[in-house]
Coordinates of N, CA, C and O in Angstrom, one line a residue:
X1 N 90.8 -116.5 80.9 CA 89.5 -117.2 81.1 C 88.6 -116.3 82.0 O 89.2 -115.7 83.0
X2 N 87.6 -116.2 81.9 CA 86.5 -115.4 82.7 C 85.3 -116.6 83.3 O 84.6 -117.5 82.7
X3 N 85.5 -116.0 84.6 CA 84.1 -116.7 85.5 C 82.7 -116.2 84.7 O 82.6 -115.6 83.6
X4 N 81.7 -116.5 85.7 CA 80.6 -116.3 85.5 C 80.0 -114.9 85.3 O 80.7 -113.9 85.1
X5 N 79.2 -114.9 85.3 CA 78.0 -115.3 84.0 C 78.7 -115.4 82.6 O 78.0 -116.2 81.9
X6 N 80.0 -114.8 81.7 CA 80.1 -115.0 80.4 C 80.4 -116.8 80.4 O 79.8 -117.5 79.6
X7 N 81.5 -117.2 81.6 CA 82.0 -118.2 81.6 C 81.0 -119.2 83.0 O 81.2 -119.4 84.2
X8 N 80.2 -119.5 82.0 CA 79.2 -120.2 84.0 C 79.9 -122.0 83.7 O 79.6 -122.7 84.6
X9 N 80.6 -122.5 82.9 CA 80.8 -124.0 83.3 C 82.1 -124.1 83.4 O 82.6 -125.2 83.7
X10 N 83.0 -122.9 83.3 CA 84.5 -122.9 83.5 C 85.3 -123.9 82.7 O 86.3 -124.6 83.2
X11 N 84.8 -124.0 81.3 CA 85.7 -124.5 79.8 C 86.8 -123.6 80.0 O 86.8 -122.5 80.6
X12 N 87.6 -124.2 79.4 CA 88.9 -123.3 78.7 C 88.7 -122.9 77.6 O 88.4 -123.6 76.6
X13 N 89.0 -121.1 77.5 CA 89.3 -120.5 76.6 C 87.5 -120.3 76.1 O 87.0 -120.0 75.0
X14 N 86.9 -120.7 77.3 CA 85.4 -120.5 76.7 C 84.5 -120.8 75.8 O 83.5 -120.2 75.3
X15 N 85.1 -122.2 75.8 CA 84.5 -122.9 74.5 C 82.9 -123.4 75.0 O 82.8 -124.0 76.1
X16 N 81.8 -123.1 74.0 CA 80.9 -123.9 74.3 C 80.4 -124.9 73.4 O 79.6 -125.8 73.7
X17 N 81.0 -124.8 72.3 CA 80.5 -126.2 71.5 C 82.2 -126.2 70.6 O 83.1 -125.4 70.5
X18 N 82.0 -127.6 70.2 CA 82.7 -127.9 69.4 C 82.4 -129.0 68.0 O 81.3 -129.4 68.0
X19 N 82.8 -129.3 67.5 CA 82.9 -130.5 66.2 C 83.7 -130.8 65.5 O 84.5 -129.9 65.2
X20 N 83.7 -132.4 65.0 CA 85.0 -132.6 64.3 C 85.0 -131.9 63.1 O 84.5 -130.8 62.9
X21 N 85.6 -132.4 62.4 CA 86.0 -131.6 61.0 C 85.0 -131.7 59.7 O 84.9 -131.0 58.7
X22 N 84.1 -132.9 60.0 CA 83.0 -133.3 59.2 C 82.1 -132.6 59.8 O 81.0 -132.9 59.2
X23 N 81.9 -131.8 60.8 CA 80.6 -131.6 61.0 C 79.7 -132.0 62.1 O 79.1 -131.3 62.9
X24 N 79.7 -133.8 62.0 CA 79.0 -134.9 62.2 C 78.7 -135.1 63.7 O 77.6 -135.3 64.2
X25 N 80.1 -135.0 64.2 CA 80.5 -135.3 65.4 C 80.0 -133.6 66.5 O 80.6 -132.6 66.2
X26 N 79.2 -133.6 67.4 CA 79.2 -132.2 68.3 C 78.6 -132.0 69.2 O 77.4 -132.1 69.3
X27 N 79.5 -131.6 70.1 CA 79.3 -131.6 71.3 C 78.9 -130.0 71.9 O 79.6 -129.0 71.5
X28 N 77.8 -129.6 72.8 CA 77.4 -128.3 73.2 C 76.9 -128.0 74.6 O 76.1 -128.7 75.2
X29 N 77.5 -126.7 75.3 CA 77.1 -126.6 76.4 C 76.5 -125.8 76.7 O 77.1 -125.4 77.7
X30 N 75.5 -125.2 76.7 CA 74.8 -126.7 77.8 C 74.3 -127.6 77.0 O 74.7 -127.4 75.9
X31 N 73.5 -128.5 77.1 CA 73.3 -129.7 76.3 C 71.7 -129.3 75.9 O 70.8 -128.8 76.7
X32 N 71.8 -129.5 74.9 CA 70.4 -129.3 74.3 C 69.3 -130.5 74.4 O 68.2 -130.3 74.1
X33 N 69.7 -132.0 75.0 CA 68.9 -132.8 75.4 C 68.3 -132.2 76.4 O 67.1 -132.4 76.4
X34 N 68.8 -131.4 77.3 CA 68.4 -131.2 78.7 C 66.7 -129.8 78.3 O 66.0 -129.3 79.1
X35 N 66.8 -129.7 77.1 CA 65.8 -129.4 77.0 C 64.9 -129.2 75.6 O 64.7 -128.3 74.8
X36 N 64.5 -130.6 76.0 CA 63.8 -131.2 74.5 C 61.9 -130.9 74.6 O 61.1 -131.1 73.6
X37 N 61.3 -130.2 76.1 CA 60.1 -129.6 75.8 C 59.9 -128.6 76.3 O 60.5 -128.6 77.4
X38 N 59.1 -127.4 76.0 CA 59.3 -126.2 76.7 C 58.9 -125.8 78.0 O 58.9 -124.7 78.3
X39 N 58.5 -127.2 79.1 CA 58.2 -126.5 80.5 C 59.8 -126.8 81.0 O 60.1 -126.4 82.1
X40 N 60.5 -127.4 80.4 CA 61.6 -127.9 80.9 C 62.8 -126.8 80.8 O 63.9 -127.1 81.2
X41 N 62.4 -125.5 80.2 CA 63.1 -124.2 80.8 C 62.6 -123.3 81.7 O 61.4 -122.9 81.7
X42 N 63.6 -122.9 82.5 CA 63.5 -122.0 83.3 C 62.6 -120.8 83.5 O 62.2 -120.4 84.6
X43 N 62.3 -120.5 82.5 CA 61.0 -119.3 82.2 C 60.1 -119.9 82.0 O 59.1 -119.2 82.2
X44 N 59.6 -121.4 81.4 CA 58.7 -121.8 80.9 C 57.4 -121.3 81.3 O 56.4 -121.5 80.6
X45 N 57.3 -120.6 82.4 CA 56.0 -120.2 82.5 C 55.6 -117.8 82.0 O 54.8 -116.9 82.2
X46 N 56.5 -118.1 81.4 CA 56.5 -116.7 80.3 C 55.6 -116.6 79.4 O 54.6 -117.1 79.8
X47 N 55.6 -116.0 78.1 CA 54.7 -115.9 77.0 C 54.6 -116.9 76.4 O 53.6 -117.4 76.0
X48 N 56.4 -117.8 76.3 CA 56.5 -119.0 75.4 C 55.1 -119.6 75.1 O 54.6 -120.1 76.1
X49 N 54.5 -119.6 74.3 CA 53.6 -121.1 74.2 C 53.8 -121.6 73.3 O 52.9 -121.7 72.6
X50 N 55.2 -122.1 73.0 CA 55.4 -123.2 72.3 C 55.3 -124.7 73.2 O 55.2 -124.7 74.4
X51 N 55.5 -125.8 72.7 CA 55.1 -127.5 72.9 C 56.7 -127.4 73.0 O 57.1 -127.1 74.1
X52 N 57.4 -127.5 72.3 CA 58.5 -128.2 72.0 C 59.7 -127.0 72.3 O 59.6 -125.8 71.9
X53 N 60.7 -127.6 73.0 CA 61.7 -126.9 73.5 C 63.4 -126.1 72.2 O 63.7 -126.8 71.3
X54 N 63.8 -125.6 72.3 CA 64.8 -125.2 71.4 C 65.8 -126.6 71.4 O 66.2 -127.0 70.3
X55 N 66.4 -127.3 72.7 CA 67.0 -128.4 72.4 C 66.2 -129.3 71.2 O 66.9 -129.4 70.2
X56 N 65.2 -129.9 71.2 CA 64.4 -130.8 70.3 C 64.7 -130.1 69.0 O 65.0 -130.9 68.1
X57 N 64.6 -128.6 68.6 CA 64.8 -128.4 67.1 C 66.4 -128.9 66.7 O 66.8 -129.7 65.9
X58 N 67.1 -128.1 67.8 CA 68.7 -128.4 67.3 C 69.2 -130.1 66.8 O 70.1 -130.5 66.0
X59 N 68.3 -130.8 67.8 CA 68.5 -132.7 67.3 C 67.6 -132.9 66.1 O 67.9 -133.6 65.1
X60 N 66.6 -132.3 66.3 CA 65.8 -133.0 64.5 C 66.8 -132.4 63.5 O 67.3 -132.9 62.5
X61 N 67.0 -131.0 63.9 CA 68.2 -130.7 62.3 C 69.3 -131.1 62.1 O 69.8 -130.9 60.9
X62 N 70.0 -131.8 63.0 CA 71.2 -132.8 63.1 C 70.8 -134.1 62.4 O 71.7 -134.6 61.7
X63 N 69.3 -134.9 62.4 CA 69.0 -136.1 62.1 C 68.5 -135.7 60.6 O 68.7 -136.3 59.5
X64 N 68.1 -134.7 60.8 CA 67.5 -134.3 59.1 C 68.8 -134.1 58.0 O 68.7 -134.2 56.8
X65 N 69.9 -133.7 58.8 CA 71.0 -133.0 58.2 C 71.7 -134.8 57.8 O 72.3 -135.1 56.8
X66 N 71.4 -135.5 58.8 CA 72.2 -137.1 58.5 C 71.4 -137.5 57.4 O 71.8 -138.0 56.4
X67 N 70.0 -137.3 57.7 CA 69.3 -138.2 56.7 C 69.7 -137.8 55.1 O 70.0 -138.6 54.3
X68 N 69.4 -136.5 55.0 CA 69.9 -136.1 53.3 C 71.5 -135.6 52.7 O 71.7 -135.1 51.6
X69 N 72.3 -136.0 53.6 CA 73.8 -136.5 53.4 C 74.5 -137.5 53.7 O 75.5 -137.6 53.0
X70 N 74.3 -138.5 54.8 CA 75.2 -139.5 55.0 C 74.5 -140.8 54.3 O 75.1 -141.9 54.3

């Protein structure tokens, strides 16, 4: 296992996301809620000028992915 920076939340075996076997179920670290608009990163004050943060795309493609399969 390796500390930080490769390993900054100290998982085992360095896992940062996982899911069940369908897919459906998944969990990620860091959490992509924690950054659903773009002042809400760290650099936000960079070139970014995007509105909406990279967490918010990864949850609409999860809902979009539910809506045209389940």
């Amino acid at each position: 296992m390796t500390g930080y920076p490769d390993n900054p939340n100290g998982s085992r075996e360095n896992i940062a996301g996982i899911c069940d076997e369908t897919g459906r179920i998944f969990g990620l670290m860091p959490h992509p809620e924690r950054h659903l608009d773009s002042f809400q990163h760290p650099r936000w004050t960079g070139s970014n000028n995007k509105k909406e943060g990279d967490g918010l795309g990864i949850l609409r493609n999860g809902v979009e992915y539910a809506r045209k399969n389940i």
